[in-house]
XYZ file of C-alpha atoms in Angstrom:
692
model
C -131.422 108.159 195.425
C -129.310 108.479 192.246
C -128.614 111.881 190.740
C -127.947 113.049 187.187
C -127.243 116.372 185.516
C -129.584 117.573 182.789
C -128.104 120.499 180.869
C -126.079 121.287 183.973
C -129.028 121.051 186.375
C -128.738 118.329 189.013
C -131.812 116.112 189.342
C -132.563 113.376 191.887
C -134.621 110.510 190.493
C -136.013 107.109 191.410
C -134.123 104.035 190.152
C -135.610 102.501 187.014
C -136.430 105.709 185.168
C -135.258 106.292 181.613
C -133.152 109.208 180.440
C -136.240 110.714 178.786
C -138.176 110.646 182.071
C -135.277 112.175 184.001
C -134.969 114.957 181.413
C -138.668 115.706 181.769
C -138.285 115.816 185.561
C -135.800 118.610 184.923
C -138.385 120.455 182.826
C -136.791 119.710 179.448
C -139.065 118.836 176.543
C -137.994 115.765 174.578
C -139.643 115.267 171.172
C -140.988 111.768 170.521
C -143.302 109.816 168.242
C -143.143 106.155 169.230
C -142.849 106.682 172.987
C -146.088 106.766 174.994
C -146.328 106.759 178.770
C -148.897 103.928 178.863
C -147.344 101.668 176.214
C -144.267 99.479 176.154
C -141.059 101.050 174.848
C -140.332 100.488 171.164
C -137.456 102.909 170.530
C -137.963 102.940 166.780
C -138.674 106.554 165.792
C -135.309 107.895 167.146
C -136.729 111.392 167.551
C -135.892 111.518 171.268
C -132.122 111.510 170.706
C -129.954 113.083 173.406
C -126.247 113.158 174.226
C -125.230 111.242 177.356
C -121.880 111.326 179.161
C -120.136 109.073 180.025
C -121.025 107.071 176.964
C -120.236 106.656 173.291
C -119.799 109.961 171.443
C -123.059 109.662 169.555
C -126.701 110.600 170.116
C -128.774 107.951 171.921
C -132.513 107.241 172.117
C -133.509 108.550 175.535
C -136.797 106.614 175.743
C -135.007 103.247 175.850
C -131.849 104.238 177.753
C -131.907 103.614 181.538
C -130.835 106.577 183.613
C -127.841 106.016 185.889
C -126.229 107.822 188.789
C -123.688 110.413 187.705
C -124.906 110.744 184.108
C -124.712 114.041 182.304
C -127.598 114.461 179.877
C -127.490 117.080 177.124
C -130.754 117.753 175.312
C -129.807 120.801 173.228
C -126.165 120.318 172.189
C -125.128 120.868 168.549
C -124.855 117.082 168.122
C -128.418 116.565 169.372
C -129.807 119.393 167.233
C -128.200 118.012 164.080
C -129.312 114.446 164.880
C -132.935 115.465 165.425
C -133.005 117.452 162.216
C -131.677 114.401 160.399
C -134.282 112.107 161.925
C -137.073 114.517 161.036
C -135.771 114.833 157.484
C -135.743 111.050 157.249
C -139.292 110.702 158.620
C -140.567 113.177 156.012
C -138.972 111.407 153.034
C -142.197 109.657 152.104
C -144.732 111.669 154.067
C -147.249 113.279 151.667
C -147.682 117.040 151.644
C -151.436 116.860 152.295
C -151.739 118.827 155.526
C -154.506 121.058 154.045
C -156.842 118.062 153.642
C -155.650 115.975 156.607
C -158.073 115.633 159.527
C -155.115 115.641 161.902
C -154.169 119.155 160.803
C -153.846 121.477 163.762
C -153.472 118.559 166.200
C -150.605 116.750 164.510
C -147.482 115.839 166.465
C -145.535 115.606 163.216
C -146.440 119.189 162.314
C -145.476 120.433 165.765
C -142.185 118.531 165.969
C -141.214 119.511 162.413
C -141.699 123.161 163.323
C -139.736 122.835 166.534
C -136.944 120.428 165.640
C -136.826 119.964 161.863
C -134.922 121.537 158.969
C -136.440 124.096 156.673
C -135.492 122.120 153.558
C -134.959 118.569 152.355
C -132.111 117.014 150.426
C -134.203 114.161 149.024
C -135.338 114.355 145.407
C -136.584 110.764 145.003
C -140.230 109.932 144.400
C -142.324 109.342 147.507
C -143.643 105.847 148.050
C -147.379 105.148 148.385
C -149.048 102.581 150.630
C -152.426 100.981 150.040
C -155.153 101.937 152.523
C -156.257 99.369 155.083
C -159.730 98.475 156.302
C -160.043 98.701 160.084
C -163.827 98.857 160.348
C -166.421 101.644 160.348
C -164.658 103.795 162.954
C -161.054 104.302 161.835
C -160.081 105.859 158.516
C -156.615 105.020 157.211
C -154.224 106.988 155.012
C -151.237 104.713 155.480
C -148.936 106.694 153.183
C -148.722 109.123 156.111
C -147.639 106.377 158.536
C -144.182 106.744 160.103
C -144.159 103.197 161.576
C -144.100 104.353 165.196
C -146.125 101.183 166.107
C -148.162 102.983 168.763
C -151.350 101.497 167.273
C -149.880 97.992 167.284
C -148.873 98.245 170.934
C -152.182 99.807 172.002
C -154.208 97.068 170.307
C -152.102 94.303 171.842
C -151.529 95.728 175.306
C -154.460 97.982 176.253
C -157.334 96.821 174.074
C -156.448 93.133 174.233
C -157.091 92.697 170.508
C -153.670 91.901 168.979
C -154.961 92.233 165.441
C -152.471 94.770 164.093
C -148.823 94.426 163.201
C -146.043 95.400 160.825
C -145.220 93.420 157.714
C -142.391 93.819 155.231
C -138.914 95.253 155.651
C -137.209 98.506 154.756
C -139.140 100.536 152.214
C -141.817 97.824 152.050
C -142.631 97.983 155.773
C -146.227 98.853 156.547
C -148.767 98.557 159.361
C -151.817 96.431 158.698
C -154.532 94.484 160.495
C -154.855 90.714 160.528
C -156.326 89.745 157.126
C -157.504 93.390 156.887
C -160.590 92.746 159.005
C -162.295 95.201 161.351
C -160.773 95.469 164.800
C -162.832 93.712 167.466
C -162.231 96.034 170.403
C -164.586 98.439 172.158
C -161.646 100.874 172.454
C -160.832 101.195 168.734
C -161.315 104.975 168.576
C -158.320 105.514 170.866
C -156.069 104.439 167.968
C -156.727 107.778 166.271
C -155.935 109.624 169.511
C -152.520 108.029 169.938
C -151.519 108.171 166.255
C -148.975 111.032 166.073
C -149.670 111.684 162.389
C -152.745 111.534 160.148
C -152.430 107.840 159.258
C -155.356 106.888 161.531
C -158.242 109.326 161.883
C -161.914 109.130 162.823
C -163.908 107.868 159.845
C -167.359 109.162 160.972
C -165.982 112.694 161.392
C -163.856 112.858 158.221
C -163.684 116.339 156.638
C -166.334 117.730 159.014
C -164.389 120.278 161.072
C -161.073 121.866 161.937
C -160.050 121.735 165.591
C -159.633 125.501 165.912
C -163.303 125.969 164.936
C -164.561 124.037 167.953
C -165.692 125.226 171.373
C -164.436 122.806 174.025
C -166.363 121.837 177.180
C -165.263 119.463 179.933
C -167.956 116.976 180.935
C -168.604 113.356 181.937
C -169.873 110.378 179.970
C -173.271 108.724 180.542
C -173.097 105.824 178.089
C -172.223 103.504 180.969
C -171.967 103.862 184.739
C -168.234 104.615 184.901
C -168.433 108.387 184.440
C -165.432 108.659 182.125
C -163.935 112.150 181.804
C -164.720 113.553 178.353
C -164.383 116.762 176.381
C -167.329 117.763 174.222
C -166.312 119.801 171.179
C -169.080 121.787 169.511
C -169.467 124.188 166.610
C -172.486 126.441 166.867
C -175.480 124.390 168.051
C -173.978 121.029 167.045
C -171.740 118.628 168.964
C -169.024 117.643 166.511
C -166.966 115.185 168.524
C -166.303 113.712 171.961
C -162.742 113.089 173.127
C -161.284 111.707 176.379
C -159.817 113.764 179.181
C -157.172 112.382 181.476
C -158.611 111.036 184.724
C -156.269 108.559 186.372
C -158.970 107.407 188.790
C -161.437 106.264 186.135
C -160.569 106.159 182.444
C -156.871 107.152 182.446
C -156.851 108.720 178.949
C -159.101 106.306 177.054
C -162.833 106.179 176.321
C -165.031 103.504 174.788
C -166.211 103.621 171.181
C -169.838 104.061 172.242
C -168.900 107.116 174.302
C -166.911 108.631 171.431
C -169.062 107.950 168.390
C -172.550 108.482 169.798
C -172.394 112.145 168.729
C -174.490 111.750 165.561
C -177.240 110.252 167.719
C -177.524 113.589 169.523
C -178.987 115.120 166.345
C -181.124 112.351 164.868
C -184.715 111.497 165.902
C -184.762 114.360 168.403
C -187.876 115.526 170.207
C -187.910 119.302 169.877
C -191.487 120.281 170.791
C -194.372 118.962 172.935
C -196.880 116.516 171.463
C -200.323 115.291 172.540
C -202.039 112.171 171.202
C -205.377 113.008 169.626
C -207.427 110.501 167.700
C -204.653 107.960 167.962
C -202.062 110.298 166.449
C -199.449 112.554 168.037
C -199.984 116.212 167.143
C -197.919 119.267 168.027
C -198.979 121.174 171.096
C -197.929 124.121 173.225
C -196.297 123.657 176.602
C -199.461 124.965 178.273
C -201.661 122.424 176.486
C -199.311 119.568 177.377
C -199.130 120.586 181.056
C -202.909 121.016 181.244
C -203.483 117.529 179.817
C -201.057 115.945 182.292
C -202.298 117.939 185.296
C -205.901 116.977 184.566
C -205.005 113.276 184.512
C -202.935 113.533 187.703
C -205.748 115.288 189.576
C -208.282 112.710 188.417
C -206.181 109.658 189.341
C -205.747 108.218 192.801
C -202.103 108.296 193.999
C -201.924 104.499 194.136
C -202.850 104.385 190.424
C -200.017 106.707 189.351
C -196.447 105.548 188.610
C -193.060 107.180 187.928
C -190.085 105.436 186.293
C -186.725 107.138 185.704
C -184.446 106.109 182.843
C -180.764 105.266 182.665
C -179.417 108.660 181.509
C -181.056 110.966 184.046
C -179.136 113.531 186.069
C -179.657 113.841 189.820
C -181.419 117.217 189.547
C -184.180 115.884 187.289
C -184.713 112.844 189.524
C -184.864 115.076 192.613
C -187.453 117.344 191.009
C -189.530 114.335 189.913
C -189.317 112.819 193.398
C -190.427 116.054 195.054
C -193.363 116.464 192.683
C -194.727 112.930 192.803
C -194.209 112.492 196.538
C -196.160 115.713 197.067
C -198.951 114.016 195.105
C -198.795 111.031 197.475
C -197.392 108.637 194.858
C -195.471 105.607 196.187
C -195.015 103.839 192.832
C -191.566 105.335 192.109
C -188.523 103.521 190.726
C -185.230 104.288 188.959
C -184.483 100.610 188.260
C -186.005 99.895 184.856
C -184.518 96.402 184.903
C -185.998 95.509 188.288
C -182.675 95.356 190.124
C -182.896 94.101 193.717
C -180.501 96.689 195.162
C -181.732 99.841 196.841
C -182.161 99.045 200.527
C -179.581 99.092 203.287
C -176.226 100.897 203.427
C -174.892 102.704 200.393
C -171.875 100.361 200.174
C -174.146 97.482 199.166
C -174.670 99.007 195.701
C -171.277 100.658 195.075
C -168.087 99.618 193.312
C -166.286 100.001 196.633
C -162.784 99.018 195.537
C -162.887 101.885 192.995
C -161.782 101.468 189.411
C -158.214 102.537 190.124
C -158.237 100.239 193.159
C -158.473 97.223 190.849
C -154.719 97.601 190.423
C -154.312 96.468 194.034
C -156.274 93.243 193.508
C -154.683 89.814 193.333
C -157.851 87.707 192.930
C -161.114 88.725 191.237
C -164.358 86.774 190.963
C -166.755 88.022 188.259
C -170.345 86.956 188.987
C -172.926 87.566 186.264
C -170.773 90.335 184.820
C -169.245 90.870 181.404
C -167.076 93.953 181.998
C -166.107 94.148 178.337
C -169.732 94.979 177.489
C -170.844 96.615 180.708
C -167.753 98.723 181.473
C -165.053 98.487 178.833
C -162.587 100.541 180.869
C -163.043 98.344 183.933
C -162.128 95.474 181.634
C -159.026 97.398 180.511
C -157.986 97.910 184.166
C -158.393 94.196 184.869
C -156.310 93.356 181.806
C -153.646 95.846 182.898
C -153.283 94.141 186.279
C -153.443 90.670 184.675
C -150.604 91.556 182.280
C -148.429 92.401 185.277
C -148.841 88.794 186.405
C -150.362 89.878 189.711
C -153.984 88.914 189.149
C -155.964 85.678 188.878
C -159.571 85.800 187.740
C -162.564 83.512 188.004
C -165.892 83.801 186.187
C -169.337 82.530 187.110
C -171.715 83.336 184.273
C -171.359 83.488 180.516
C -168.280 82.247 178.688
C -166.944 85.354 176.938
C -163.771 86.747 175.420
C -162.687 89.226 178.085
C -159.206 89.793 176.580
C -157.519 87.992 179.474
C -157.324 84.455 180.814
C -159.639 83.342 183.614
C -160.834 80.215 185.389
C -164.375 79.349 184.337
C -166.227 78.135 187.420
C -169.729 77.605 186.069
C -172.870 79.281 184.819
C -175.110 79.897 187.814
C -175.920 79.735 191.518
C -174.893 76.079 191.923
C -171.336 76.995 190.904
C -171.268 79.679 193.571
C -172.471 77.181 196.180
C -169.721 74.758 195.169
C -167.117 77.518 195.421
C -168.178 78.332 199.001
C -167.806 74.707 200.049
C -164.487 74.119 198.293
C -160.932 74.285 199.602
C -159.042 73.979 196.331
C -159.050 75.470 192.855
C -160.166 79.089 192.699
C -161.433 78.926 196.286
C -157.840 78.350 197.375
C -156.784 81.380 195.299
C -159.402 83.575 196.996
C -158.443 82.339 200.471
C -154.775 83.107 199.816
C -155.418 86.543 198.293
C -154.425 89.658 200.204
C -156.898 91.829 198.253
C -159.768 89.622 196.972
C -162.540 91.233 194.927
C -166.074 90.271 193.924
C -167.543 92.088 190.901
C -171.288 91.540 190.723
C -172.971 92.371 187.433
C -176.511 93.291 186.456
C -176.934 89.686 185.270
C -177.380 88.748 188.931
C -179.403 91.707 190.161
C -182.354 91.842 187.767
C -183.872 88.375 188.300
C -186.811 86.952 190.197
C -184.375 85.235 192.589
C -182.036 88.247 193.021
C -182.702 88.434 196.759
C -181.566 84.848 197.278
C -178.565 85.369 195.006
C -177.457 88.484 196.905
C -177.763 86.572 200.163
C -175.654 83.774 198.685
C -173.079 86.267 197.412
C -172.935 87.881 200.833
C -172.152 84.499 202.400
C -169.486 83.865 199.773
C -167.908 87.270 200.392
C -167.822 86.534 204.126
C -166.271 83.117 203.513
C -163.412 84.559 201.472
C -162.988 87.688 203.636
C -163.730 90.031 200.747
C -164.657 92.781 203.218
C -162.338 93.493 206.150
C -161.608 96.453 208.366
C -158.890 97.632 205.953
C -160.350 96.416 202.658
C -163.686 96.413 200.851
C -163.700 94.141 197.814
C -167.487 94.127 197.346
C -168.232 95.727 193.963
C -171.401 96.178 191.960
C -170.847 97.020 188.281
C -173.853 99.045 187.201
C -174.714 99.687 183.564
C -176.857 102.833 183.968
C -175.371 106.285 184.548
C -178.335 107.332 186.693
C -178.592 104.218 188.855
C -176.332 105.057 191.806
C -177.602 108.639 191.935
C -181.180 107.366 191.963
C -180.476 104.894 194.756
C -178.677 107.596 196.746
C -181.776 109.801 196.383
C -184.093 107.006 197.478
C -185.742 106.864 194.049
C -187.293 103.495 194.934
C -190.836 102.432 195.784
C -192.276 103.875 198.975
C -194.326 101.830 201.467
C -196.727 99.695 199.466
C -195.308 101.035 196.200
C -194.653 99.084 193.010
C -191.278 98.487 191.335
C -190.778 99.307 187.651
C -191.614 95.767 186.391
C -194.633 95.686 188.706
C -195.816 99.046 187.344
C -195.649 97.647 183.809
C -197.692 94.621 184.916
C -200.193 96.839 186.726
C -200.604 99.078 183.675
C -201.117 96.036 181.470
C -203.804 94.772 183.868
C -205.583 98.128 183.905
C -204.578 98.883 187.501
C -202.548 102.009 186.681
C -204.123 105.167 185.295
C -201.059 107.390 184.743
C -197.458 106.353 184.126
C -194.786 109.055 183.907
C -191.636 107.949 182.071
C -188.681 110.183 182.929
C -186.428 109.186 180.025
C -187.371 105.519 180.525
C -187.151 103.548 177.284
C -185.894 100.136 178.401
C -189.230 98.850 179.705
C -191.731 96.896 177.595
C -193.855 99.780 176.350
C -196.115 97.379 174.429
C -197.542 96.161 177.749
C -198.795 99.397 179.253
C -202.462 98.738 178.501
C -204.712 101.772 178.502
C -202.641 103.783 180.976
C -202.108 107.458 180.206
C -198.373 107.578 179.458
C -196.313 110.764 179.747
C -192.801 110.658 178.315
C -190.180 113.268 179.163
C -187.092 112.570 177.083
C -184.843 113.473 174.195
C -185.447 110.964 171.406
C -188.320 109.389 169.545
C -187.592 105.966 170.984
C -189.810 103.341 172.644
C -191.154 105.619 175.372
C -192.127 108.393 172.967
C -193.699 105.883 170.559
C -196.163 104.765 173.246
C -196.676 108.161 174.930
C -199.926 110.103 175.096
C -198.041 113.301 175.936
C -194.415 113.989 174.995
C -192.329 116.599 176.808
C -189.024 117.294 174.980
C -186.044 117.265 177.359
C -182.346 118.097 177.076
C -179.625 115.551 176.305
C -176.624 115.182 178.602
C -174.539 117.530 176.445
C -177.264 120.197 176.610
C -177.593 120.726 180.353
C -175.468 121.009 183.476
C -176.071 118.069 185.773
C -174.799 115.896 188.598
C -174.193 112.205 187.971
C -172.961 109.541 190.391
C -170.830 106.794 188.870
C -170.722 103.145 189.912
C -168.014 103.952 192.495
C -170.293 106.480 194.220
C -168.270 109.403 192.867
C -170.395 112.534 192.313
C -169.425 114.212 189.042
C -170.421 117.451 187.385
C -171.391 117.518 183.716
C -171.434 120.856 181.889
C -173.569 122.196 179.076
C -171.801 122.197 175.703
C -174.728 123.291 173.507
C -178.308 124.400 174.135
C -181.365 122.104 173.865
C -182.926 121.634 170.451
C -185.992 123.597 169.408
C -188.466 124.065 172.253
C -186.817 121.417 174.441
C -185.924 122.447 177.975
C -183.883 121.083 180.857
C -185.744 118.271 182.604
C -185.864 119.865 186.055
C -187.317 123.077 184.576
C -190.073 121.106 182.816
C -190.978 119.353 186.067
C -190.958 122.676 187.923
C -193.409 124.139 185.384
C -195.565 120.998 185.508
C -195.741 121.214 189.302
C -197.367 124.629 189.053
C -199.962 123.333 186.599
C -200.648 120.390 188.922
C -201.124 122.688 191.921
C -198.047 121.371 193.749
C -195.520 124.130 193.084
C -191.948 122.998 193.752
C -189.975 125.287 196.116
C -187.161 126.258 193.743
C -186.959 128.515 190.716
C -183.349 128.004 189.618
C -180.852 125.194 189.253
C -178.804 126.676 192.114
C -181.798 126.563 194.462
C -182.558 122.986 193.410
C -178.961 121.915 194.026
C -178.934 123.613 197.412
C -182.021 121.623 198.434
C -180.557 118.433 196.966
C -177.281 118.795 198.864
C -179.016 119.811 202.090
C -181.209 116.702 202.057
C -178.545 114.384 200.616
C -175.077 115.662 201.645
C -173.388 113.026 199.470
C -174.143 115.155 196.403
C -172.156 118.068 197.788
C -168.874 116.120 197.755
C -167.913 116.475 194.105
C -165.362 113.903 192.888
C -165.073 112.304 196.335
C -165.148 108.519 196.563
C -165.036 106.587 199.853
C -162.446 104.093 198.594
C -161.679 100.479 199.469
C -162.160 100.686 203.245
C -164.985 99.040 205.156
C -167.732 101.423 206.205
C -169.355 101.158 209.603
C -172.638 99.285 209.450
C -171.948 97.435 206.187
C -172.999 93.858 206.933
C -172.619 91.257 204.190
C -174.981 88.865 205.962
C -177.804 91.405 205.567
C -177.616 91.432 201.767
C -180.677 90.151 199.944
C -183.018 87.704 201.626
C -182.775 84.000 202.471
C -184.288 81.734 199.872
C -183.588 79.265 197.111
C -181.909 80.451 193.917
C -182.967 78.967 190.603
C -180.655 77.089 188.254
C -181.037 79.698 185.512
C -177.575 80.720 184.200
C -176.331 84.254 184.775
C -176.526 86.366 181.619
C -175.315 89.874 180.928
C -178.238 92.236 180.246
C -176.188 93.935 177.505
C -176.954 91.871 174.432
C -175.817 94.558 171.979
C -173.003 96.718 173.326
C -173.565 99.492 170.776
C -177.333 100.007 171.199
C -178.053 100.286 174.913
C -179.918 103.614 175.148
C -182.029 105.998 173.006
C -179.094 108.202 171.962
C -177.009 105.208 170.883
C -179.946 103.704 168.967
C -180.304 106.979 167.050
C -176.660 106.898 165.938
C -175.947 105.735 162.385
C -172.316 105.029 163.276
C -173.189 102.768 166.190
C -175.860 101.047 164.088
C -173.139 100.197 161.552
C -170.944 98.808 164.331
C -173.822 96.753 165.690
C -174.676 95.340 162.276
C -171.062 94.509 161.507
C -170.327 92.672 164.738
C -173.664 90.856 164.863
C -173.044 89.242 161.485
C -169.344 88.629 162.051
C -168.453 84.947 161.748
C -166.864 83.308 164.793
C -163.067 83.145 164.747
C -161.542 79.880 163.541
C -158.154 78.782 164.778
C -155.398 78.324 162.209
C -154.539 74.712 161.467
């Protein structure tokens, strides 16, 4: 391996690294603005200047200079110090002195680098230029006079987000960054622009002038807006969550998060349930916890077990589902389901409902078939991983389902089951691609799983996966892309109907027909609550959404930022979320409410603390004790593709993504003003027209 000297220290490095990367291997800090580890190299800010020997006797941009064997790299010589001071002085020529009112203050790379590498004066007396603000939509606020033309935003939009709608126009003093025709950006990853902007040119519009970073208490947690389990940091001030930012997790979200994950924070405050309610005379009135528990316990004792149902929602933690399972099974209830949409998965080996390849494992794939999935809506960061591999030229994709803009090119194979049948019987086209692939992948979306013919479709998909050798001894390319954060955890717990029990859609039908006396909704809002007939409905949740609107008793629960909890992402990775703030008003953690209810119902649960509950959970389901472990893309013993689903005839109905509105998929998101603005803007947006 080649070697170089950095400030006299010899370093061995891999071929292909830049001088900047070699210097950092030696532990030297190199200032930079335009350079970003996940973006292409631009080399236009010149802040990373170093002196390199042998070479011309001048400072050189280390981010764009390949490292070579025998180089001597100087990062702190008098020449380098003077050059960096000059670059910083030049960058600040037009930068406004508005740090006291800038939302980037305290987290600004320009502030930090100016302190560390700049001069303490300026020789420029000319007037500063001003740049007109740009409109980038409801999420990003612009103060483009602060822009230093690093082009990070341009490269992120084009390369990561797949929405090349930003660029630089003009030359010299007239150069400025703008969007195409100054329209809103059409990416689900827009908020990351403010994260990568090294100055205050791009900031978060919904949070403008609301906080200073040093005022905030920071808590590491995981996201529940989709099933990916992105690593997030929840920043709070007092009892209020002020913002959500990404944490680096190379296995899942790298360092990005979706806009829904980031900007849902105002929904955590609006339309909250903060005390129990009981319906009296057709109206909901405030009640005490004792009154609410007594009303529920009386109904449960009076109803036969077969006329009682339990449905868990999409945002539930494993502890609350475990407590609910223990309580209702002790009552003899078999009508239990965590699949609000009626998904067919839940029987057989765990691998049948997991994203077995893992999200990071997508970078090994060379052929991907998307069946009934729109990853841009259902898992924006899965879509970003697919685009990343596609940009490398190592991935070919096929789609059976909706025609959609996925930010990468793909072969459209058809709309439904007939297209899948044709693919199995074909030897050319995309079938040839799959047969030749060394790491083929199927990604099955919820558009396939929640249908009347899902059993037949799963059986057909299993045959297709066998035909193209998607699962082998050394590779498992069978992947289910879930949309609900609680789904895999619920399936792992066995939160599915017992013998003779009803599924969630069947419970709704039974209630509508008067065959169900009590229906307990554990955060379930995505069912048709208008068709519950005269059933006594109990809703345990956080927001006044559909479930609470129909409920006869409301029990206020804690949101995901207000309780510690275990979640299992679509890969099967168990993750730990932490409490950032306390529940609102009289609201309590869900498991604690169920524990108190069990005592009122005469079926006292055998745990009095979260630690005791988790101990029981992990003893009965050891999977939950392996935090952050994921099996990975290897075939598990007993996983048989031929056993998926059930033989039968699939209908000709096209596959459709269940996510019709990306921004409004759960009660917290529907309570958010910011996400409502995004939804309204994109729903009325005219279709793009090609230039003539």
